[in-house]
GROMACS .gro file of C-alpha atoms in nm:
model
  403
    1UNK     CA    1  -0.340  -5.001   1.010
    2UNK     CA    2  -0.483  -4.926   1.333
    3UNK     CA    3  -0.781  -4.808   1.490
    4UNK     CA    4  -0.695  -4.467   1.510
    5UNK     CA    5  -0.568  -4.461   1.146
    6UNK     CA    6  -0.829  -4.608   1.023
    7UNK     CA    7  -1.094  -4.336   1.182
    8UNK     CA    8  -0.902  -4.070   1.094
    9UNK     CA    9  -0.910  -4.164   0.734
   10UNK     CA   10  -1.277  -4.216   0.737
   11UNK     CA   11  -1.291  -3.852   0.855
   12UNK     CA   12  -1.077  -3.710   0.573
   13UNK     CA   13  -1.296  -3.907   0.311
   14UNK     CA   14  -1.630  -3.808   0.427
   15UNK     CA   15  -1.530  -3.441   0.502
   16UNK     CA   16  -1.254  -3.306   0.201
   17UNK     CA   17  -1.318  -2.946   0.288
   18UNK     CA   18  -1.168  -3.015   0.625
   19UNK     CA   19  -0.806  -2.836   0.635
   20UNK     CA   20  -0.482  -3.087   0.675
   21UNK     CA   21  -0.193  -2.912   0.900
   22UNK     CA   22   0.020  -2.953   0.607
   23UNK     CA   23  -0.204  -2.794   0.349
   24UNK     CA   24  -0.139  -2.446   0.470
   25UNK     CA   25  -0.548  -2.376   0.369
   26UNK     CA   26  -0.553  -2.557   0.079
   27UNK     CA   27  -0.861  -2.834   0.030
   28UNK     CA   28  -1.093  -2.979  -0.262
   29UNK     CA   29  -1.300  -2.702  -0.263
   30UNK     CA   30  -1.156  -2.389  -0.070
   31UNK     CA   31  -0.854  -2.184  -0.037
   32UNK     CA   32  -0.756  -1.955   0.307
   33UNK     CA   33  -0.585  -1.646   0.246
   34UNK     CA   34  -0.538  -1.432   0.548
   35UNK     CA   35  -0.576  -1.073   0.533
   36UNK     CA   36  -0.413  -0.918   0.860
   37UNK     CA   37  -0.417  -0.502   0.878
   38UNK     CA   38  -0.484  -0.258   1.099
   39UNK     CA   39  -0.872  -0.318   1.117
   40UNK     CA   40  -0.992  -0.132   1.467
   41UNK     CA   41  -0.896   0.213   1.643
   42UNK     CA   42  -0.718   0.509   1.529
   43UNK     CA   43  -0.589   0.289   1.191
   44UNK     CA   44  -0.843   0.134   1.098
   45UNK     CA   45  -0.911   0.341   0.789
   46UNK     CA   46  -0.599   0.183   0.638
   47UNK     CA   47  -0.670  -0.195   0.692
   48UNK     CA   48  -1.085  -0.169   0.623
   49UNK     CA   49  -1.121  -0.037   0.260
   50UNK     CA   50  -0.833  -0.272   0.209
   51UNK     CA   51  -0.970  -0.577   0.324
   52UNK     CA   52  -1.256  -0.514   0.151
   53UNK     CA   53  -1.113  -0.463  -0.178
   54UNK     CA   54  -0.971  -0.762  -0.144
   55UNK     CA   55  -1.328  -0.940  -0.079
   56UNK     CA   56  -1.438  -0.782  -0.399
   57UNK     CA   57  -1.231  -0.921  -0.584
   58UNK     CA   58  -1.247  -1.265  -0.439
   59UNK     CA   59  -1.639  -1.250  -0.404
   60UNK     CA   60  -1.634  -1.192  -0.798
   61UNK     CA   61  -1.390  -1.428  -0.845
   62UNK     CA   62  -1.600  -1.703  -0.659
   63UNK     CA   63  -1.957  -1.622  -0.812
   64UNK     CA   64  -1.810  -1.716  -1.141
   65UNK     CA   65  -1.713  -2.073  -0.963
   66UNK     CA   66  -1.342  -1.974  -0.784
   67UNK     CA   67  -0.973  -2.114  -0.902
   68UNK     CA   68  -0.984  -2.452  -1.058
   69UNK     CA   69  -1.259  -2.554  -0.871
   70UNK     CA   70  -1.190  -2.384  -0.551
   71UNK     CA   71  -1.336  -2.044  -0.373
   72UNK     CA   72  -1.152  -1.812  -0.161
   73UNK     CA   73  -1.184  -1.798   0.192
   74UNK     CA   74  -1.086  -1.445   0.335
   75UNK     CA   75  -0.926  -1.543   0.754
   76UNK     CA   76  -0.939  -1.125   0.864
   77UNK     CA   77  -0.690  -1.079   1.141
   78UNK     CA   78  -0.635  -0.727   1.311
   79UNK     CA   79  -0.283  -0.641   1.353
   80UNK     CA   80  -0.346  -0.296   1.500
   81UNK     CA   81  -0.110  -0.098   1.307
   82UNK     CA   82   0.145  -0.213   1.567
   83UNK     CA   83   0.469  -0.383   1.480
   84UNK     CA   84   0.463  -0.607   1.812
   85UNK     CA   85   0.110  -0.704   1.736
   86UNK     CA   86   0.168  -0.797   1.367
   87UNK     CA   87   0.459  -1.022   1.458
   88UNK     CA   88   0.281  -1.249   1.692
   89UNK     CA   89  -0.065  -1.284   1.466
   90UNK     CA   90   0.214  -1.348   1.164
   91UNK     CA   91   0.369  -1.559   1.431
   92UNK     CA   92   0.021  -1.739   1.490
   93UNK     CA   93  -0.103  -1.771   1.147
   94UNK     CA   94   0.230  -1.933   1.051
   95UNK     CA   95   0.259  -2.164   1.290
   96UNK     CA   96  -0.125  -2.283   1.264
   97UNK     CA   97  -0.052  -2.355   0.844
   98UNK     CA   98  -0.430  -2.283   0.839
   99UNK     CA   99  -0.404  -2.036   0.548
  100UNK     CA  100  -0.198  -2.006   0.219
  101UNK     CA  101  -0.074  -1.683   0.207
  102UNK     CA  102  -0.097  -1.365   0.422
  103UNK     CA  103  -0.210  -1.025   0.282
  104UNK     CA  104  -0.229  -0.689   0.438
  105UNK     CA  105   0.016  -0.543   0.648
  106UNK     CA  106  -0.084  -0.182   0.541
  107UNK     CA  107   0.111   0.010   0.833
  108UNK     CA  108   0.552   0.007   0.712
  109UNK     CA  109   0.671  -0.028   1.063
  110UNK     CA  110   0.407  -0.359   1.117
  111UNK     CA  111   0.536  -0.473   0.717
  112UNK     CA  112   0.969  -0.476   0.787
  113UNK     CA  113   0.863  -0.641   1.138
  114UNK     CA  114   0.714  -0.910   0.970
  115UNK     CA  115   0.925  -0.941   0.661
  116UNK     CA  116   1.226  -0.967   0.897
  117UNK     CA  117   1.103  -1.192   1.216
  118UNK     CA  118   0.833  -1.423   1.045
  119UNK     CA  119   0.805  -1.453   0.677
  120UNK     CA  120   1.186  -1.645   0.722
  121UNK     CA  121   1.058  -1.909   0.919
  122UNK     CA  122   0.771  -2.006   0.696
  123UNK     CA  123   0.677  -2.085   0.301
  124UNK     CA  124   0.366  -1.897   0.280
  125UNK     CA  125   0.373  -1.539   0.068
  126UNK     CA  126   0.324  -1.195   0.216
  127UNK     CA  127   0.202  -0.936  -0.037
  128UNK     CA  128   0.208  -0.593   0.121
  129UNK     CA  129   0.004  -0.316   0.084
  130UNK     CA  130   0.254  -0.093   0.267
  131UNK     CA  131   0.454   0.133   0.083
  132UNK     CA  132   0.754  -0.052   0.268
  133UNK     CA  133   1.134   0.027   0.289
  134UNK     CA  134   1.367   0.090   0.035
  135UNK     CA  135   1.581  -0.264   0.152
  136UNK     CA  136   1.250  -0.427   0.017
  137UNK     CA  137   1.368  -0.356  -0.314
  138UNK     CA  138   1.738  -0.388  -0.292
  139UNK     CA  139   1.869  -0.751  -0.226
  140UNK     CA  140   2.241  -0.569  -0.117
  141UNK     CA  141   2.085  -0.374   0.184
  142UNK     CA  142   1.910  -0.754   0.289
  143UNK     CA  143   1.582  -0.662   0.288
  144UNK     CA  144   1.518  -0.876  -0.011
  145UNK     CA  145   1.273  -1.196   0.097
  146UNK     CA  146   1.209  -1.471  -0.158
  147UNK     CA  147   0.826  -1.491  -0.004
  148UNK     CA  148   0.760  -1.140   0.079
  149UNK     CA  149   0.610  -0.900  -0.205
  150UNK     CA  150   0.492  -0.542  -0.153
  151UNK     CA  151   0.257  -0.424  -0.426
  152UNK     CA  152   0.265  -0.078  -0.406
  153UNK     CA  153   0.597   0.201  -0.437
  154UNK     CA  154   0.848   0.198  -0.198
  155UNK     CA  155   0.876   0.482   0.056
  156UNK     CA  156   1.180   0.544  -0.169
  157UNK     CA  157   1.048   0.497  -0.464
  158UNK     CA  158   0.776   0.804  -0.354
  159UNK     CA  159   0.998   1.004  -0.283
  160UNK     CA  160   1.142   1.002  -0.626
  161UNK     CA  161   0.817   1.040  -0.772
  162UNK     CA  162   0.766   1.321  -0.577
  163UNK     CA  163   1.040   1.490  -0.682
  164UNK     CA  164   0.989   1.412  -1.055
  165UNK     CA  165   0.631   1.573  -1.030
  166UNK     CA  166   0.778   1.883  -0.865
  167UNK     CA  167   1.060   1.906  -1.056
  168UNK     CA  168   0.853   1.870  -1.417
  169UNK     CA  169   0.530   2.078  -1.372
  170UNK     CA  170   0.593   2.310  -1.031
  171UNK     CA  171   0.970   2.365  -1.140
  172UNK     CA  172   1.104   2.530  -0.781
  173UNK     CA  173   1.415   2.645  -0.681
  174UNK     CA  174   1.400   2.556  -0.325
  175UNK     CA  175   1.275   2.252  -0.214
  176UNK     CA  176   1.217   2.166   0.187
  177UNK     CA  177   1.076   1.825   0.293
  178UNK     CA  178   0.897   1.711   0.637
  179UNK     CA  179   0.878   1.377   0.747
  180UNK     CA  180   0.756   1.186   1.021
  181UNK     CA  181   1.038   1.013   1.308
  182UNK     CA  182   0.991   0.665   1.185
  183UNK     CA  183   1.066   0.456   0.902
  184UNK     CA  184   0.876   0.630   0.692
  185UNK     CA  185   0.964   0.968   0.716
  186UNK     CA  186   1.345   0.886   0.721
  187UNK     CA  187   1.292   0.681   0.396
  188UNK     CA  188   1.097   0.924   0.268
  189UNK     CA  189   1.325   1.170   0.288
  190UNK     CA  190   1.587   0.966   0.147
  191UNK     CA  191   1.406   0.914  -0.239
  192UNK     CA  192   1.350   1.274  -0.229
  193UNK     CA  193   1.683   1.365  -0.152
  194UNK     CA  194   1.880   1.068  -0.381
  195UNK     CA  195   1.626   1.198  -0.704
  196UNK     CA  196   1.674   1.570  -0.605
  197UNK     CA  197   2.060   1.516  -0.632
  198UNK     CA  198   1.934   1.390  -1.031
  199UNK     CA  199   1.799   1.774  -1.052
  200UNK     CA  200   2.147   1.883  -0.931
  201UNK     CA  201   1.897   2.050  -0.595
  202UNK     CA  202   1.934   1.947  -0.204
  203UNK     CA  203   1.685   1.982   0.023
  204UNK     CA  204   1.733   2.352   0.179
  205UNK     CA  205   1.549   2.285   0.481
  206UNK     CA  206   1.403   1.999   0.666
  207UNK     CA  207   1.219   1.866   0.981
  208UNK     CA  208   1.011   1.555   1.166
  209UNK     CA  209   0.686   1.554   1.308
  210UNK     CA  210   0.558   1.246   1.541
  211UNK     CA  211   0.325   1.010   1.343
  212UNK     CA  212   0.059   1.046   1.659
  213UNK     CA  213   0.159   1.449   1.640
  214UNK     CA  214  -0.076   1.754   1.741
  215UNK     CA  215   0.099   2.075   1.693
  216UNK     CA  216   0.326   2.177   1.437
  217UNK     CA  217   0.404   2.559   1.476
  218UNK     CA  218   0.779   2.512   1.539
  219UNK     CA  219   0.829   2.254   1.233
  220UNK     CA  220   0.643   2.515   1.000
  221UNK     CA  221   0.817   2.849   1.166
  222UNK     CA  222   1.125   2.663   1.058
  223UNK     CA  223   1.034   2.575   0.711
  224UNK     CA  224   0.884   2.947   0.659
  225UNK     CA  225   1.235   3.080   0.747
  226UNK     CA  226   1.388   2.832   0.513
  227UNK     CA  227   1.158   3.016   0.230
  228UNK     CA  228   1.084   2.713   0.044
  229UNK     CA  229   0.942   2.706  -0.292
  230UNK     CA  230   0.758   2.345  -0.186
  231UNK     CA  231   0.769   2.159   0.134
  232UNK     CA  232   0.723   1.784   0.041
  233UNK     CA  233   0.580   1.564   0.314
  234UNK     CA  234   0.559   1.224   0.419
  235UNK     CA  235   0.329   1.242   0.706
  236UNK     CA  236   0.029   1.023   0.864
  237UNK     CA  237  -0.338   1.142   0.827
  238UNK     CA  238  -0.341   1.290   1.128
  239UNK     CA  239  -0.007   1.517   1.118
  240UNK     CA  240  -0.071   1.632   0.728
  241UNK     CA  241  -0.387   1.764   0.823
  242UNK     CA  242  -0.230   1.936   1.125
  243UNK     CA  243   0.047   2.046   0.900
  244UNK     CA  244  -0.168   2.203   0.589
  245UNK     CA  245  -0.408   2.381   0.835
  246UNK     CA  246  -0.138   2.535   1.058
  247UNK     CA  247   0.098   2.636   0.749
  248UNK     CA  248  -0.203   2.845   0.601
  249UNK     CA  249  -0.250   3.013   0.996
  250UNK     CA  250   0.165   3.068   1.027
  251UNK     CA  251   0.170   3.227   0.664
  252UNK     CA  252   0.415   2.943   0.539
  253UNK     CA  253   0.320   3.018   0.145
  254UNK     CA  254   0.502   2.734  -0.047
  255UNK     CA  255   0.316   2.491  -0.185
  256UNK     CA  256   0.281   2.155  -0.033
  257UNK     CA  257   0.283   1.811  -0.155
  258UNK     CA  258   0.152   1.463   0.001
  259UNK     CA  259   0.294   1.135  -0.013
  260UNK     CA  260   0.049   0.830  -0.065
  261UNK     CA  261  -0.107   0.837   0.303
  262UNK     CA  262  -0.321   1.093   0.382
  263UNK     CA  263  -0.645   0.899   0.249
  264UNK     CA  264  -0.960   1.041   0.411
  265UNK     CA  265  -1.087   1.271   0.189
  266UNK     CA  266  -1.265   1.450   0.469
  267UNK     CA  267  -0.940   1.578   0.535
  268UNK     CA  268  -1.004   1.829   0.274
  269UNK     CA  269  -1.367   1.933   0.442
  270UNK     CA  270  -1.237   2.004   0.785
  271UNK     CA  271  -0.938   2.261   0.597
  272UNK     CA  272  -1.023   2.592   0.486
  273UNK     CA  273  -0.974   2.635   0.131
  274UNK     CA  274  -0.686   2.874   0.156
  275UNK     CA  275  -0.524   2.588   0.339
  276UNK     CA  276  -0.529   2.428   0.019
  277UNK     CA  277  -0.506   2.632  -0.267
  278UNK     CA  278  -0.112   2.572  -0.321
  279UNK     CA  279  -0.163   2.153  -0.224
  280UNK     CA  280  -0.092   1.821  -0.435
  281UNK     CA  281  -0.159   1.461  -0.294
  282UNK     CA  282  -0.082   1.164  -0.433
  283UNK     CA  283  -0.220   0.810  -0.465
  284UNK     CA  284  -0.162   0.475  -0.602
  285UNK     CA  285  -0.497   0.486  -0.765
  286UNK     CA  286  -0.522   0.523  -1.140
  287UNK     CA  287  -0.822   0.789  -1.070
  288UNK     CA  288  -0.984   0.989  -0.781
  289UNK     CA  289  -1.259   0.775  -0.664
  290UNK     CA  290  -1.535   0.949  -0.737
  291UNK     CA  291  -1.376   0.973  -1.138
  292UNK     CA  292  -1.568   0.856  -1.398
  293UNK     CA  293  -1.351   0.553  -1.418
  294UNK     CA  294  -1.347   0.480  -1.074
  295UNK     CA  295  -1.720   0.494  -1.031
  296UNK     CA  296  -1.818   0.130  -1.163
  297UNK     CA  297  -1.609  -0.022  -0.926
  298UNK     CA  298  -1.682   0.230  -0.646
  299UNK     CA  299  -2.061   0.175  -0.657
  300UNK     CA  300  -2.002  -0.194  -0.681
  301UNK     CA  301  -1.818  -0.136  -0.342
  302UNK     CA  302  -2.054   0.040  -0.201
  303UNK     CA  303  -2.343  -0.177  -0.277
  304UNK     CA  304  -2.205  -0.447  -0.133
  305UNK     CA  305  -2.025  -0.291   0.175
  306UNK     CA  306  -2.227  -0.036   0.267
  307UNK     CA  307  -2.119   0.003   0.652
  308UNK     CA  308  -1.763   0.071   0.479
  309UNK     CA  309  -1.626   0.435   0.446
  310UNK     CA  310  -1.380   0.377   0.144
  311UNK     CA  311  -1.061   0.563   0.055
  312UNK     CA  312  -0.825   0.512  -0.207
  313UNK     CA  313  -0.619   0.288  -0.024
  314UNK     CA  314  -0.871   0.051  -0.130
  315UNK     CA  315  -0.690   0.023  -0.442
  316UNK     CA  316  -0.420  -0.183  -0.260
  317UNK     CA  317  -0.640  -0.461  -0.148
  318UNK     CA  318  -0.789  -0.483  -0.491
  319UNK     CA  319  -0.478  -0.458  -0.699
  320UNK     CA  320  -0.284  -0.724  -0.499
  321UNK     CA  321  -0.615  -0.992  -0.509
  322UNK     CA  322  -0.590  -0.919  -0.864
  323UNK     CA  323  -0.260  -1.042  -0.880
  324UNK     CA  324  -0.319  -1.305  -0.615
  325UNK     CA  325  -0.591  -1.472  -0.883
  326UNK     CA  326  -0.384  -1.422  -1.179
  327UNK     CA  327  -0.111  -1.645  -1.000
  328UNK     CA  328  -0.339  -1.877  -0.858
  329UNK     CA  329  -0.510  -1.973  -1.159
  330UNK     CA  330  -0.153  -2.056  -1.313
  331UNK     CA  331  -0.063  -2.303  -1.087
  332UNK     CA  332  -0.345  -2.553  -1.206
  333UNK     CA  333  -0.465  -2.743  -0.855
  334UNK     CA  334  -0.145  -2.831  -0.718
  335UNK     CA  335  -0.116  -2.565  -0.541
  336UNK     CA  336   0.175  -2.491  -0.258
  337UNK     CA  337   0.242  -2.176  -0.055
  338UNK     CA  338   0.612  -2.278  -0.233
  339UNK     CA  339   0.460  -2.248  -0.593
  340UNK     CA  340   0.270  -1.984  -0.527
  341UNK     CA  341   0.549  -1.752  -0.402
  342UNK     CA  342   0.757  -1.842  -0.726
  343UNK     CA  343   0.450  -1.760  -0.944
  344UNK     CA  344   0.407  -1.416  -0.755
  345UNK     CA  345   0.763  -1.352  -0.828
  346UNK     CA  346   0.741  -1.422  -1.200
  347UNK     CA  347   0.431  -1.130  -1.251
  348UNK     CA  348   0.520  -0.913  -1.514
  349UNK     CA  349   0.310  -0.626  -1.572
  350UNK     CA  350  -0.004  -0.711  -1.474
  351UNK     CA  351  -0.240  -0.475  -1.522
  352UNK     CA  352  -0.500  -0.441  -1.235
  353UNK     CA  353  -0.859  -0.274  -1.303
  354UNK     CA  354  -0.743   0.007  -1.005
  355UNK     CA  355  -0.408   0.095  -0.978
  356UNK     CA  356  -0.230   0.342  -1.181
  357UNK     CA  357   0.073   0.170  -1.292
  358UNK     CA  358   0.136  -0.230  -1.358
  359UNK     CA  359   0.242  -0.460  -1.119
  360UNK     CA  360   0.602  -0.613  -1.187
  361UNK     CA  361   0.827  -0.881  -0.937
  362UNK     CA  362   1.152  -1.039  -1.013
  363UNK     CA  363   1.377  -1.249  -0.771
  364UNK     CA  364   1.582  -0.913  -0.770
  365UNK     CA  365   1.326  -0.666  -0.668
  366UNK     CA  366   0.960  -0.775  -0.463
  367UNK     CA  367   0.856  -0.398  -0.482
  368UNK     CA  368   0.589  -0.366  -0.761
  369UNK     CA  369   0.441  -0.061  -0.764
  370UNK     CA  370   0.705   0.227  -0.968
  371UNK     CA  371   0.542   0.534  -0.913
  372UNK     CA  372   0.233   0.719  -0.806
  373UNK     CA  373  -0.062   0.919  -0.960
  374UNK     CA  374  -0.109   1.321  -0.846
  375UNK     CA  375  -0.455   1.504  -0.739
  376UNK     CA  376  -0.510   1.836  -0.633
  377UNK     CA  377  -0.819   2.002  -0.453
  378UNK     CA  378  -1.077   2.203  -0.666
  379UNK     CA  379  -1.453   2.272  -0.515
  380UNK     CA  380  -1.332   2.063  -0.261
  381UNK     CA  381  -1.323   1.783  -0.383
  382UNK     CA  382  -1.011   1.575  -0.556
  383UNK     CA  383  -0.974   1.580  -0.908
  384UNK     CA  384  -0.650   1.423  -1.074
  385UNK     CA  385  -0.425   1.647  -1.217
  386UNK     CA  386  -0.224   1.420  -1.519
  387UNK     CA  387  -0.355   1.090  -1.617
  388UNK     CA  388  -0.098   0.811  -1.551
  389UNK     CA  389   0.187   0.796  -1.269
  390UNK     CA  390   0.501   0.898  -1.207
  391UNK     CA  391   0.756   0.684  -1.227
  392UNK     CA  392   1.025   0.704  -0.847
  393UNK     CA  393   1.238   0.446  -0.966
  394UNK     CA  394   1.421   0.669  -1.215
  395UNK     CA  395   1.481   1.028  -1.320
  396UNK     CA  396   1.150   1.121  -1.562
  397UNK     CA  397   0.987   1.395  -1.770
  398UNK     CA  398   0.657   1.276  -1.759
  399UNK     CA  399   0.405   1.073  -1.633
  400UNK     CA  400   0.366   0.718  -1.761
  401UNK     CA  401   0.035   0.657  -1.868
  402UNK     CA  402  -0.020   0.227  -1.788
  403UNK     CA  403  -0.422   0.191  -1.877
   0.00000   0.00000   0.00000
């Protein structure tokens, strides 16, 4: 053995924390996971509450002495909420083999970048807390990636939702939809149209707003014309609020229903109530947050991160690190970014102490989440209107209620 062999194994005997190239942030005592999501400027209030869900449930995790001996180190990396931006730090992390898995990737168009450029090219598990695309969850359309999970519904899989809820409890004849120019809003509008056709309904009327939009007059003109019984939308933050507050002003009467990202409640604050008197949102949470079941968790939150402005997306970050443990713990201490994506894939309804429904992979479909819960607005403030979720994968009745 020579010299330099020789030191360099002194160094790895005196220091076992230190991180090997090929240990992808595994050591005696620690393991990395990354959390990369949109964590500064006009996004940033879908990668923060995440992130810090997901350091609740590690910090927990850790006090009561970690995984088989090891605690969690959380590696935060801002992708922006930009596709080009979340390839190269995917790109980075990947290549440095500094952490075990990579979690995050709130923003769709950021998530399918990354699915399809970097998690290929590397071992380590992505779990998603982006609603996706519908090839996520359908191996025929190759979207399917043996180490990339998403842990909430698919855009598709909202959209069916969606439709179930309105279908079940609002029971209209005409039903319009709105949806922004991306991924999203073309997905969306997919689910709502493929569950609609289960209703034997089309959608009578529909239009696209940009997701960094500022004026929608002519979108809701059109949909007034169209005399819609409900307009469902899969819009930003930014262009739902613009949406709800210019329908009321244009007269557009029909009532309106959210998909899973608007999640600023203040949303609601800055509307005048007549703006939403006829409105529905939906989330992926099992309650509002400021429920009675929510609160234990939310003033554990807030004690401990109180510089954070949470919203229910916070769920996400909690439900997947939930899931992360589970399948940590079940790989003993030979742990592998190889083993752990085969123990992600073999979850089966794992119930989470936030999300509404149970979380379910199999090699056929990496899309756990199956439906999503619906609020409305009284007092203004949100208040759920059905306990449980509803199911998007399939045509339902009524809600499933998980926990």
């Amino acid at each position: 053995m020579n010299l330099k062999r020789i030191l360099l194994a002194a160094v790895l005997a005196t220091a076992p924390s230190a991180v090997i190239a090929d240990d992808f942030g595994v050591t005696e005592t620690a393991i990395r996971i990354a959390v990369q999501d949109s964590l500064s400027g006009a996004y940033s209030q879908y990668g923060v509450p995440s992130l810090n869900g997901v350091r609740y449930v590690f910090d927990k995790v850790n006090a009561e002495g970690g995984i088989n001996g090891r605690k969690i180190e959380v590696v935060a990396e801002d992708d922006g909420c930009s596709p080009k931006q979340s390839v190269g730090v995917a790109t980075k992390l990947a290549s440095e083999r500094s952490v075990l898995a990579v979690m995050g990737l709130t923003c769709s168009a950021a998530a399918i970048a990354v699915r399809d450029t970097v998690a290929p090219t590397t071992p380590m598990p992505f779990i998603s807390f982006s609603s996706g695309g519908y090839t996520s969850s359908s191996p025929d359309l190759g979207g399917l990636k043996e180490n990339f999970f998403f842990i909430t519904p698919s855009v598709h899989t909202q959209g069916g939702a969606l439709v179930n809820f309105v279908m079940n409890t609002l029971k209209p004849q005409r039903v319009a939809f709105i949806g922004q120019t991306d991924v999203y809003g073309k997905e969306g509008r997919q689910g709502v149209e493929a569950m609609l056709a289960e209703y034997g309904q089309k959608i009578i009327a529909d239009d696209t707003m940009e997701p960094r939009g500022t004026d929608a007059t002519a979108q809701v003109l059109k949909l007034k014309a169209a005399n819609p019984d409900v307009v469902i939308a899969f819009l930003y933050q930014v262009p739902a609020q613009i949406l709800l507050r210019q329908a009321n002003e244009l007269g557009l009467k029909a009532t309106i229903v959210t998909s899973a990202s608007v999640t600023d409640s203040s949303i609601y604050k800055s509307l005048p109530p007549a703006a939403l008197e006829n409105y529905y949102g939906s989330m992926m949470a099992k309650d509002v947050l400021d429920s009675a079941r929510m609160k234990p968790i939310m003033d554990d939150l807030r004690a401990r991160y109180p510089d954070v402005t949470f919203n229910p997306l916070v769920v996400s970050g909690i439900g997947a690190a939930e899931l992360m443990v589970e399948a940590l713990r079940s790989l003993g201490k030979d742990v592998t970014p190889e083993k752990l994506a085969k123990a992600i894939d073999q979850s089966k309804d794992v119930k989470t102490s936030a999300l509404s429904y149970p979380v379910t992979f199999t090699p056929e479909n990496h899309m756990g989440g199956r439906g999503l819960g619906i609020y409305e607005i009284k007092d203004n403030a949100e208040v759920l209107a059905m306990p449980g979720y509803w199911p998007g994968t399939e045509k339902a009745s009524e809600p499933v209620v998980a926990n």
